[in-house]
Each structure stands twice: as structure tokens, then as C-alpha cells.
Amino acid sequence: MDRVSSSMKQVSNPLPKVLSRRAGGGGLEAERESFERAQTVSINKAINAQEVAVKEKHARTCILGTHHEKGAQTFWSVVNRLPLSGNAVLCWKFCHVFHKLLRDGHSNVLKDSVRYKNELSDMSRMWGHMSEGYGQLCSIYLKLLRTKMEFHTKNPRFPGNLQMSDRQLDEAGENDVNNFFQLTVEMFDYLECELNLFQTVFSSLDMSRSVSVTAAGQCRLAPLIQVILDCSHLYDYTVKLLFKLHSCLPADTLQGHRDRFLEQFRKLKDLFYRSSNLQYFKRLIQIPQLPENPPNFLRASALSEHISPVVVIPAEASSPDSEPITDLVETDTASQSLFDNKFDDIFGSSFSSDPFNFNSQNGMNKDDKDRLIEQLYGEIAALKEELENFKAESARGAVQLRGRASELEAELAEQRHLKQQAQDESEFLRAELEELKKQREDTEKAQRSLTEIERRAQANEQRYSKLKEKYSELVQNHADLLRKNAEVTKQVTAARQAQGDVEREKKELEDSFQRVSEQAQRKSQEQAEVLDTLKRELAASRQELQVLQGTLESSTQAGAEQSTRIAGLEQERDSLSQAAEQHGEEMAALRAELQQLRDTLSREQESSKMELETLQTQLRDKESGEQALQRRLAEEQFALLQGTAREAERMVQDALGRLEDPAHIGCTGSADCLLSRTLAASECVERLRDAHGKYLSNRTAVGSLLPCLALFAHLVSDTLLQGSATSHMAPMEPADRLLEMCKQCGSEAVSYLSALQDPGTVESADCSLVTTCLGRISAIGEELRPRGLDVKQEELGDLVDKEMAATAAAIETAAARIEEMLSKARAGDTGVKLEVNERILGSCTGLMQAIHVLVLASKDLQREIVESGRGVASPKEFYAKNSRWTEGLISASKAVGWGATVMVDAADLVVQGKGTFEELMVCSREIAASTAQLVAASKVKADKDSANLCKLQQASRGVNQATAGVVASTKAGKSQVEEKDSMDFSSMTLTQIKRQEMDSQVRVLELENQLQKERQKLGELRKKHYELAGVAEGWEEDAAD
């Protein structure tokens, strides 16, 4: 008991020392030293010169170390001290451990290892010179590690273990077909390096022996577990990316990708098959098997048949031959030490000084004590042996149970995979069943419609046979009528022979009837065309018969009777012709309907077959196409915005450059023009701000922003140039301020357009500084305006109102005169003259009404312009401020009133027979031009979204339509009068006709000469009018300014 208490006292003393050391300031340094020491030991145990596989526990310690320090500094500090260039086995095991760290270590392992990429390349080239042993293996493995680091550096979205979902894979390519194309090429290169290492390792082994159970063979095969894991993911992603590329690009473009994939597919399938047969891999990893045939990328539906390969690694599967035995030995040692410690604590640690106290307790002699000690030692040895056997059995059982658990987990994973495949197949079959049901319903509907069409076709055939019988009866009746017509023609001929004066007319009538009979007999099958011809000829015959009746009434009663009979026969023929025409049209319609039904039936049968085959393909193509189009639309819209902003920025920069151009110094401008440009630019900036806000709320609403950007650049550039030109005519101080403000405005505009081109700053772009600069430019322009405009404010404002009122009064007066002329024409004219005058005056009345509506709309728009643009100023001040626009408005109003008065005078002369139709057409066109000038003058300062502007434009279109009506009615009246005054050639001889022909040719030459002279005169008049109008409007003054 004293010994035990003394031992407890000895144990309790170190505890405060440990606590005091941890509580001190050097705790973190001690923990860091302990961590580095443990990592150094693990790394040296994992990477050594023994030709055995790397132990899993040492590699796991290295991986946990990277996560603990969030990097690989300790790993590289230890590895750099190892002689990797001098021992191939050491370099091979380094590659294996480094591959594990890149896959399962911390994400910063890649960043800390990139700096050593050149050293790895040099080492790879050095080991490549060795053709035997581990030299070539190390060279290829180092190339693979370098390729892996480069791939993950270019594609940081891919983790080290390459495990990603389909959504993450799409995000890695940023939904861009060019990125997917490049990513596929990089994956091909990556997989090519993996397959090269795979094949090199297999070619270095003697497969005739069971090399997978030897330590040297396991040393070479162990890294292939990491290679198998990488290859399974790379193969899966390559298949998905190729299907995605084939949905966006032509098949010929991807021929090289398909050839390269087929080659790698055959290699990978063979290597997976050979690896699965090795005893070493059977308990460490479950290798998937690839399908017999590669995927068909030309068929989009083959993607649903693709099964991602799944690699299963059972728990505690790595290095099973080394770890359990080591643990068992360590457990036995620990158990032995624990047993010895308990024995020492109970019985004491020294047997030389009466350990069991037999001399003092039971009085035994030394021999008995020795025998008892030997007996106890023997029992202890037996118990230890039994305990070791029990532990060995439990360890073997634990290993077997772990292996069985791994197999069961692999089977469970496989069953889950098969279950998922079965579910996918059931869903696919269910979808196919639904499609087949729909196809069956469509087929039934087609059959029912086909039966209905056949029934209707039979009914149409019966109806056609009945109509054919009726048509035969009509043909027979028509033949009888033709015979009767021939008899009547003979009687008429006999009657006309008695009349010598009208013999020629009777022969013409007989010829016309004979032609009608012959045409009716030849074209009996084309009944509709024959009947139209009969109508025209019968109408001509009716007119001739009316003339003949008038001539025959005075000669003989017999001719009158014959004419009466002929008129009756003509009426009967007309009725029969109409009946035959109706029957012919019905027959043609029935034939067309029957043919249409047959064609429709055949087309429906063919289309139903084609639709059943193409519906599924069209649906998938449509879905993929819609997704691609949506992505492409968003990208193209932003690219379009960038391009427009870039062009606008270039335009403003060009204007800024021209401000410093010496050639621009000679350009001058007025303050009024500068103010108008500044006002237009300010309004455009407001619209641009609204369009920018709409675009930020809805990124697809780029259509309203692009026109505003183009107009913004144009108006700002124009304002800058106009400001520079105005500064050349201004005093020095205002000119300097104006030029400096123009440069500042251009700089702010360029900054705003540059912000629109960057996706990160498009939301924060603001054009308020541009608005401020434009306001300052406008203020300087107001200072530079001449002050002599206030003198005629009252006169100019009153003149506008007076001219508009005078125009309205002139139009009302013109309308009243037209109504008066129309009433006089109705009272005094008859026949063709009355019809022509009514048509012309009616169209003129419509034109006056349209002009009246236009003038009212112009007044409303003018009032709106003045109210919106004058601000706090009066309307007269607004007119004086915009004197050029006011003078143009007054000129247009005068032209409209004058044109209305002139057109009424021309119409009055035409009605009286003193004027010409051409004069009236010219006047109406002049009124249309004047109203167009009035609309243009009113439209200059109007808002494009104004309702009054829409009314004015609608009224302008009404004036154009009314003008066209006047011209059309005048042309119709002219042609009607000319037809009435046609020449009579019945009493003219050949000589007289030739004489009049020569006179007509002379008149044509004279008129052509006069026409050429009049056109020259018209050109001179227009030129002079343009010059006078320029003087009146002050164009020359503007040009001089």
C-alpha cells in the first residue's frame, strides 16, 4: 500500500507542470513544433526508398495536415530535403502522395504547389532519359501532375477530386459554346496523360506472374487507384460536353472531337477491364465497366442512355495487408505493457526483496517460493499465449468483417445505381406509352376524318352526276336555241335585203350572230368563258339593234316586227346564258372541292406518318434551341449595348478632337442655334435617363436604350461643335468659358458612355453631370443672344394669330363658294356636264373640309407648343424668341389660305366651261404642298408623343387623300368629256384623214416644244421663288452668321 501511495504521489506531480507549460506564452509554438514534427515523420514514412506501397495512414496524416495548416508549406519544406532526383522509387512514391494531396488535400495545395511546376518539369525530363525501372514511370507521372495543376489553374471551378454536378459543369463553361469547346479539348489532354500512365504501368509489369500480390507490384499499382478515380469523372464529363456541343454546332465541325473520343474510349475500356481482373484491386476499389459501344453523339436522345461510371472505394480499403498487422502488434505491445504495469502495481516491480512477502506471512521456505513463482509464471505465459491467440482471431475476424462490410456497401451502391437506372427506364417507357396513346388517338381521329371525307366524296360524286345530266339538258336546249337563232337570222337577212340603205348594217349583224354561233359550238366545254363572250357580243348587238330599229321604223313595219322578235330572242338568250353560267360555276366549284378533298386526304395521310416520326425529335431540338437562344439573346443584347456605347463614345471623342483642330477655327455659329441644339440635347438626356432606368429594371429592354444612345451622341457632338463655333464670334471671356464648358461636357459624356460598356459599372452610370454642363452652356448662350428681339414681340405674336384666323376664314369662304357653285350647277346643267361638275365640286368640298380640320389641329398643336415651351414667359415672348419658327408658321398659313382661294377660282372657271381641268389639278396639288409645309412647321417644336401631333398627322393624311380624290375626279371628268367629243370618221375621205393626220403631227411637235419651254420656265420660277423665300426667311443672314 505504501508503494502504491508513493506511485500515486509520483504521478500527481507532473500534472501541474504540463498545465503550467500550456498556460505559458509558448503554447502555440510548441503546438506548431509538434505538428511539424508529426508531419515530418509521416511524410518520411510515406515517402521512402522501400519498394512497397504507401501506407494509407501516413498519406491520410499528410492530407489532414494540409487541412490543419490550410496549405502545403510544411509538405514542400520536407519534400525539398528529400533526394528525389537520386532515387526513382522515392520519386515514384512522392508522385503518389502528391497526387493524393491534389485530390483530397486543402484547396490551397494547388496554389502552394504551382511555384514548383518548373522543378517538376525538369525532374520529368531528367527521369525520361532512363529507359528501365521506375525512370519512365516517374517521367510520365510528373507530366500528369503538371497537366493536372495546369488544368485546375485554368479551370478553378473544378475541385481537385473532379466531383461536380451537371449544374456546376454548365456554370464552369459559363453557358458559352466556345468555352465548352475549349474545355473539351483540355479534358482530352488531361485524360490522355492519365491513360499514358495507365498503359506504362501495365507494360512495366510481368503479367504472366501474380505481380499484384508482391510488394514491388503493389508499389507500382497503388497510384492507379487515383488514376481510375480521375478517369471515371473525365470520361463522364467528356460525354456530357460532347452531347452539348453537338446540340449547338454542326457535326462536321466536331469530327475531330469524335475521333479522339473513340480512341480514348477503347483504351479506357480495355484498361478498366484489365484492372478489374487484378487481385490487388478487387478488395480496394470497385472498378466500373464501360458500355460495349461508345455513345452516338449524332442522336440527341442517346444522352438519356448514358450511365455515369461510379467508382466505389470501401471504407478502410487501402493497404489492408500492412495496417491491421501493425495495429495488432502495437495492440499486443500495449497490452503487454499494460499487463506488466498492472502486475508491478499489484505485486511490486522487484522480486529480489521478498516480492510476495511469503517469509513474513505464511513461513514458506525459498524452494516453495521458487516453485510457486515458476508455477505462476507458467500460468501467466499460458494466459498470455491464449490472449494473443484470442486477439489474433479477433483481428482476423475484424478484417473479414470489414471486407464483408465493404463488399456489402459496394453491392448496395450497385443496387442503388441499378434502381436509379430502372426508375429512369420506367419513366422513359411511361413517356413512350403516353406518346403511343396520343399517336393512337391521332390515328383514330385520322381514320374517322378519312371515313367522313370518303362519305362526302361519294355524296359529291352523286351530286356531280346529277349536275352532269342537267348540263347535258342545257347543252341540248342551247343547241335548239342556236337553230332557232339561225332561222331568225335568215328572216332578218331577207327583211334587210328589201332595205337598200341598211344592207351593210344587216350583214354586220348576221356576221356577228354567225360568229357567236360558231364560238358557242367550238367552246361548249368552256362554258363560263363562252358565256362572258356572248354577253359582250349580245350587248353590242343590242346597241346595234337599237340603232337599226330607229332606222327601220321609218322604212317598213316588217323591220320593226323582226327587231321586236330579235329583242325577245336576245332576252331569252340572256336568261339562258345566265342559267348556263350559274350551272357552269357550280360544276367548277364542285370539281375543285372534290379535288381539294382528295388532295387534303392524301396530304393528311402522309403528314400523319411523318409527324409520328418527327414529333419527339422536334420537341428535344426545340427545348435545347430555346435555351441556347435565350443565352445567346442575353449575350447579344449586352454586346449590342456595348457596341452602341462604344460608337457613341467614339463620336463624342471625335467632336472633342475637332474642338482643337485648327481647321475648325474658321467655323462660326449663332447663339440661337446653340440654344436650340442645347435644348434638344437636354431633352435627349432626360429620355436617355428614363431608358437607362428601364434597362436596369429589365435587362431585356435594351430596344429603347440603343436609339437614345445614338441620338445622345449625335446631339452632344453637335452641341459641342456648335458651342465651339459660337465661341469664335463671342467676346474673349464668354468664349473661353463656353469652350471650357463644352470640353467638360464632352468629358462627362465620354465617362458616362464608358461606364455603360463595363458590366460592373453599368448600374452606377449617371448622366446628371452631362445635364448640368448642358445647362451651363445654355446659360452662356443666353448671355450671347442679341437683345434686339423685344421690339416686335407684340407685332409678331398678333401676326401669328391673325394669319391663322385669316387662313381659317379663307377656307370657310372657299367652302361656301363651292356649295354655291354646286347649287348653280344642279339648277342649270344636265346630263354628263352635271355629273362631271357634281363630282369635281364634291371632291373640292371634301378637300376644304379636310383642310379646315388640319388648320384646327395645327392651332391646337401650336397652342400646346407655346404652353409647354414658354415657361414663365408670355406667348408673344415665345414667338419673338423663336422668330424663325414663327415666320415659317406664318408663311405656311398664308400659303394654305392663298391656295384655297385659287383652287375655288379654278373650280368656278371649270364649271362655267372657261377653265381647264389641268389648272384645277395643279391648284389641288399646291394646296397639298402648302398643308405639308404647315404640318412641318408645326411639327418642328412638337413632342413626338403629343396627342395633338398625332391628330395633325392624321389630318394631313386626310388632306392628301382628299387631294388625290380631287385629282381623280378631275381626270375622270376630263376623260368623260373627251369621250363625248369623239371624232366622227364616217363622212371623211382618205385624203381628208391624211390631211388631219399631218395636222395632228404638227400640233404634237408644237406642243412638245412648248412643253420643254414651259418646263424650263417652271424651273426658273422655282429657283427664283426659293431665292425670294430665303431672303424673306433670313436664310442668307443665318449663312453669314
Coordinates of N, CA, C and O in Angstrom, one line a residue, residues 86-171:
G86 N 17.7 11.4 -57.1 CA 18.7 10.4 -57.0 C 18.1 9.0 -56.8 O 18.8 8.0 -56.9
N87 N 16.8 8.9 -56.4 CA 16.2 7.6 -56.2 C 14.8 7.5 -56.9 O 13.9 8.3 -56.6
A88 N 14.7 6.6 -57.8 CA 13.5 6.6 -58.6 C 12.3 6.1 -57.8 O 11.1 6.6 -58.0
V89 N 12.5 5.1 -56.9 CA 11.4 4.7 -56.0 C 10.9 5.8 -55.1 O 9.7 6.0 -54.9
L90 N 11.8 6.6 -54.6 CA 11.5 7.7 -53.7 C 10.7 8.7 -54.5 O 9.6 9.2 -54.0
C91 N 11.0 9.0 -55.8 CA 10.3 10.0 -56.6 C 8.9 9.4 -57.0 O 7.9 10.2 -57.0
W92 N 8.8 8.1 -57.2 CA 7.5 7.5 -57.6 C 6.6 7.6 -56.4 O 5.4 8.0 -56.6
K93 N 7.0 7.3 -55.2 CA 6.1 7.4 -54.0 C 5.8 8.9 -53.7 O 4.7 9.2 -53.2
F94 N 6.7 9.8 -54.0 CA 6.4 11.2 -53.9 C 5.3 11.6 -54.8 O 4.3 12.4 -54.4
C95 N 5.3 11.2 -56.1 CA 4.2 11.5 -57.0 C 2.9 10.9 -56.5 O 1.9 11.6 -56.6
H96 N 2.9 9.7 -55.9 CA 1.7 9.1 -55.4 C 1.1 10.0 -54.3 O -0.1 10.3 -54.3
V97 N 1.9 10.4 -53.3 CA 1.5 11.2 -52.2 C 1.0 12.6 -52.7 O 0.0 13.1 -52.3
F98 N 1.8 13.2 -53.6 CA 1.4 14.5 -54.1 C 0.1 14.4 -54.9 O -0.8 15.3 -54.8
H99 N -0.2 13.3 -55.6 CA -1.4 13.1 -56.3 C -2.6 13.1 -55.3 O -3.7 13.7 -55.5
K100 N -2.4 12.4 -54.2 CA -3.4 12.3 -53.2 C -3.7 13.7 -52.6 O -4.9 14.0 -52.3
L101 N -2.6 14.5 -52.3 CA -2.9 15.8 -51.8 C -3.6 16.7 -52.7 O -4.5 17.5 -52.3
L102 N -3.3 16.6 -54.0 CA -4.0 17.4 -55.0 C -5.5 17.0 -55.1 O -6.4 17.9 -55.3
R103 N -5.8 15.8 -54.9 CA -7.2 15.3 -54.9 C -8.0 15.6 -53.7 O -9.1 16.2 -53.7
D104 N -7.4 15.2 -52.5 CA -8.1 15.2 -51.2 C -7.6 16.3 -50.3 O -8.2 16.4 -49.2
G105 N -6.5 16.9 -50.6 CA -6.0 17.9 -49.7 C -6.7 19.2 -49.7 O -7.8 19.4 -50.4
H106 N -6.2 20.2 -49.0 CA -6.9 21.5 -48.9 C -6.8 22.2 -50.3 O -5.9 21.9 -51.1
S107 N -7.7 23.1 -50.5 CA -7.8 23.8 -51.9 C -6.5 24.6 -52.1 O -6.2 24.9 -53.3
N108 N -5.8 25.1 -51.0 CA -4.6 25.9 -51.2 C -3.4 25.1 -51.6 O -2.3 25.6 -51.8
V109 N -3.5 23.7 -51.6 CA -2.4 22.9 -52.0 C -1.9 23.2 -53.4 O -0.8 23.3 -53.7
L110 N -2.9 23.5 -54.3 CA -2.6 23.8 -55.7 C -1.9 25.1 -55.8 O -0.9 25.3 -56.5
K111 N -2.3 26.1 -55.0 CA -1.7 27.5 -55.0 C -0.2 27.4 -54.5 O 0.7 28.0 -55.0
D112 N 0.0 26.6 -53.5 CA 1.3 26.5 -52.9 C 2.3 25.6 -53.8 O 3.5 25.7 -53.6
S113 N 1.7 24.8 -54.7 CA 2.5 23.9 -55.5 C 2.8 24.4 -56.9 O 3.7 23.9 -57.6
V114 N 2.1 25.5 -57.3 CA 2.3 26.0 -58.7 C 3.7 26.5 -58.8 O 4.3 26.4 -59.9
R115 N 4.3 27.0 -57.8 CA 5.6 27.6 -57.9 C 6.7 26.5 -58.2 O 7.8 26.9 -58.6
Y116 N 6.4 25.3 -57.9 CA 7.4 24.2 -58.1 C 7.1 23.5 -59.4 O 7.6 22.4 -59.6
K117 N 6.3 24.1 -60.3 CA 5.9 23.4 -61.5 C 7.1 23.2 -62.4 O 7.3 22.2 -63.1
N118 N 8.0 24.2 -62.5 CA 9.2 24.1 -63.4 C 10.1 23.1 -62.8 O 10.8 22.3 -63.6
E119 N 10.3 22.9 -61.5 CA 11.1 21.9 -61.0 C 10.6 20.5 -61.3 O 11.4 19.6 -61.6
L120 N 9.3 20.3 -61.3 CA 8.7 19.0 -61.6 C 9.0 18.8 -63.1 O 9.2 17.6 -63.5
S121 N 8.9 19.8 -64.0 CA 9.2 19.6 -65.4 C 10.6 19.2 -65.6 O 10.9 18.2 -66.4
D122 N 11.6 19.8 -65.0 CA 13.0 19.5 -65.1 C 13.2 18.0 -64.6 O 14.0 17.3 -65.3
M123 N 12.6 17.7 -63.5 CA 12.7 16.3 -63.0 C 12.2 15.3 -63.9 O 12.7 14.2 -64.1
S124 N 11.0 15.6 -64.6 CA 10.4 14.7 -65.6 C 11.3 14.5 -66.7 O 11.5 13.3 -67.2
R125 N 12.0 15.6 -67.2 CA 12.9 15.4 -68.4 C 14.1 14.6 -67.9 O 14.6 13.7 -68.7
M126 N 14.6 14.8 -66.7 CA 15.7 14.0 -66.2 C 15.4 12.5 -66.1 O 16.2 11.7 -66.6
W127 N 14.3 12.2 -65.5 CA 13.9 10.7 -65.4 C 13.5 10.1 -66.8 O 13.6 8.9 -66.9
G128 N 13.2 11.0 -67.7 CA 12.8 10.4 -69.1 C 14.0 9.9 -69.8 O 13.8 9.1 -70.7
H129 N 15.2 10.2 -69.4 CA 16.4 9.6 -70.1 C 16.6 8.2 -69.6 O 17.5 7.5 -70.3
M130 N 16.0 7.7 -68.6 CA 16.2 6.4 -68.1 C 15.1 5.5 -68.8 O 13.9 5.8 -68.7
S131 N 15.5 4.4 -69.4 CA 14.6 3.6 -70.2 C 14.2 2.3 -69.4 O 13.3 1.6 -69.8
E132 N 14.7 2.1 -68.2 CA 14.3 0.9 -67.4 C 13.9 1.3 -66.0 O 14.2 2.5 -65.5
G133 N 13.2 0.4 -65.3 CA 12.9 0.6 -63.9 C 11.8 1.7 -63.8 O 10.9 1.8 -64.6
Y134 N 12.0 2.4 -62.7 CA 11.0 3.5 -62.4 C 11.2 4.8 -63.2 O 10.5 5.8 -63.0
G135 N 12.3 4.9 -64.0 CA 12.6 6.1 -64.6 C 11.5 6.7 -65.5 O 11.0 7.8 -65.4
Q136 N 11.0 5.8 -66.5 CA 10.0 6.2 -67.4 C 8.7 6.5 -66.6 O 7.9 7.4 -66.9
L137 N 8.4 5.6 -65.6 CA 7.2 5.8 -64.8 C 7.2 7.2 -64.1 O 6.2 7.9 -64.1
C138 N 8.3 7.5 -63.5 CA 8.4 8.8 -62.8 C 8.2 10.0 -63.8 O 7.6 11.0 -63.5
S139 N 8.8 9.9 -65.0 CA 8.7 10.9 -66.0 C 7.3 11.1 -66.4 O 6.8 12.3 -66.5
I140 N 6.6 10.1 -66.7 CA 5.2 10.2 -67.2 C 4.3 10.7 -66.0 O 3.4 11.5 -66.2
Y141 N 4.5 10.2 -64.8 CA 3.7 10.6 -63.6 C 3.9 12.1 -63.4 O 3.0 12.8 -63.1
L142 N 5.1 12.6 -63.5 CA 5.4 14.0 -63.3 C 4.7 14.9 -64.3 O 4.2 16.0 -64.1
K143 N 4.7 14.4 -65.6 CA 4.0 15.1 -66.6 C 2.5 15.1 -66.3 O 1.8 16.2 -66.5
L144 N 1.9 14.0 -65.8 CA 0.5 14.0 -65.4 C 0.2 15.0 -64.3 O -0.8 15.8 -64.4
L145 N 1.1 15.1 -63.3 CA 0.8 16.0 -62.2 C 0.9 17.5 -62.7 O 0.1 18.3 -62.3
R146 N 1.9 17.7 -63.6 CA 2.0 19.1 -64.2 C 0.7 19.4 -65.0 O 0.1 20.5 -64.9
T147 N 0.2 18.5 -65.8 CA -1.0 18.7 -66.6 C -2.2 18.9 -65.6 O -3.1 19.8 -65.9
K148 N -2.3 18.2 -64.5 CA -3.4 18.3 -63.6 C -3.4 19.7 -62.9 O -4.4 20.4 -62.8
M149 N -2.2 20.2 -62.6 CA -2.1 21.5 -62.0 C -2.5 22.6 -63.0 O -3.2 23.6 -62.7
E150 N -2.0 22.5 -64.3 CA -2.4 23.5 -65.3 C -3.9 23.5 -65.5 O -4.5 24.5 -65.7
F151 N -4.5 22.3 -65.6 CA -6.0 22.2 -65.8 C -6.7 22.9 -64.7 O -7.6 23.7 -64.9
H152 N -6.4 22.6 -63.4 CA -7.1 23.2 -62.3 C -6.8 24.7 -62.2 O -7.6 25.5 -61.6
T153 N -5.6 25.1 -62.7 CA -5.4 26.6 -62.6 C -6.2 27.3 -63.7 O -6.7 28.4 -63.4
K154 N -6.3 26.7 -64.9 CA -7.2 27.3 -65.9 C -8.7 27.3 -65.6 O -9.4 28.1 -65.9
N155 N -9.1 26.2 -64.9 CA -10.5 26.0 -64.6 C -10.6 25.9 -63.1 O -10.7 24.8 -62.5
P156 N -10.6 27.0 -62.4 CA -10.7 26.9 -60.9 C -12.0 26.4 -60.3 O -12.1 26.1 -59.2
R157 N -13.0 26.3 -61.2 CA -14.3 25.8 -60.7 C -14.3 24.3 -60.4 O -15.1 23.7 -59.7
F158 N -13.3 23.6 -61.0 CA -13.2 22.1 -60.9 C -12.4 21.9 -59.6 O -11.3 22.3 -59.4
P159 N -13.0 21.1 -58.6 CA -12.2 20.7 -57.4 C -11.1 19.7 -57.8 O -11.1 19.1 -58.9
G160 N -10.3 19.4 -56.8 CA -9.2 18.5 -57.0 C -9.6 17.1 -57.3 O -9.0 16.4 -58.1
N161 N -10.7 16.7 -56.7 CA -11.2 15.3 -56.9 C -12.2 15.2 -58.1 O -12.8 14.1 -58.3
L162 N -12.4 16.3 -58.8 CA -13.2 16.4 -60.0 C -14.7 16.0 -59.8 O -15.4 15.6 -60.8
Q163 N -15.2 16.1 -58.6 CA -16.6 15.7 -58.4 C -17.4 17.0 -58.5 O -17.3 18.0 -57.8
M164 N -18.3 17.0 -59.6 CA -19.2 18.1 -59.8 C -20.5 17.7 -60.3 O -20.7 16.6 -60.8
S165 N -21.6 18.5 -60.1 CA -22.9 18.2 -60.6 C -23.0 18.8 -62.0 O -22.2 19.5 -62.5
D166 N -24.1 18.4 -62.7 CA -24.4 18.9 -64.0 C -24.5 20.4 -64.0 O -24.1 21.1 -65.0
R167 N -25.2 20.9 -63.0 CA -25.4 22.4 -63.0 C -24.0 23.1 -62.8 O -23.7 24.1 -63.5
Q168 N -23.1 22.5 -62.0 CA -21.8 23.1 -61.8 C -21.0 23.0 -63.1 O -20.2 23.9 -63.4
L169 N -21.2 21.9 -63.8 CA -20.5 21.7 -65.1 C -20.9 22.8 -66.1 O -20.1 23.4 -66.8
D170 N -22.2 23.1 -66.2 CA -22.7 24.2 -67.0 C -22.1 25.5 -66.6 O -21.8 26.3 -67.5
E171 N -22.1 25.8 -65.3 CA -21.5 27.0 -64.8 C -20.1 27.2 -65.1 O -19.5 28.3 -65.4

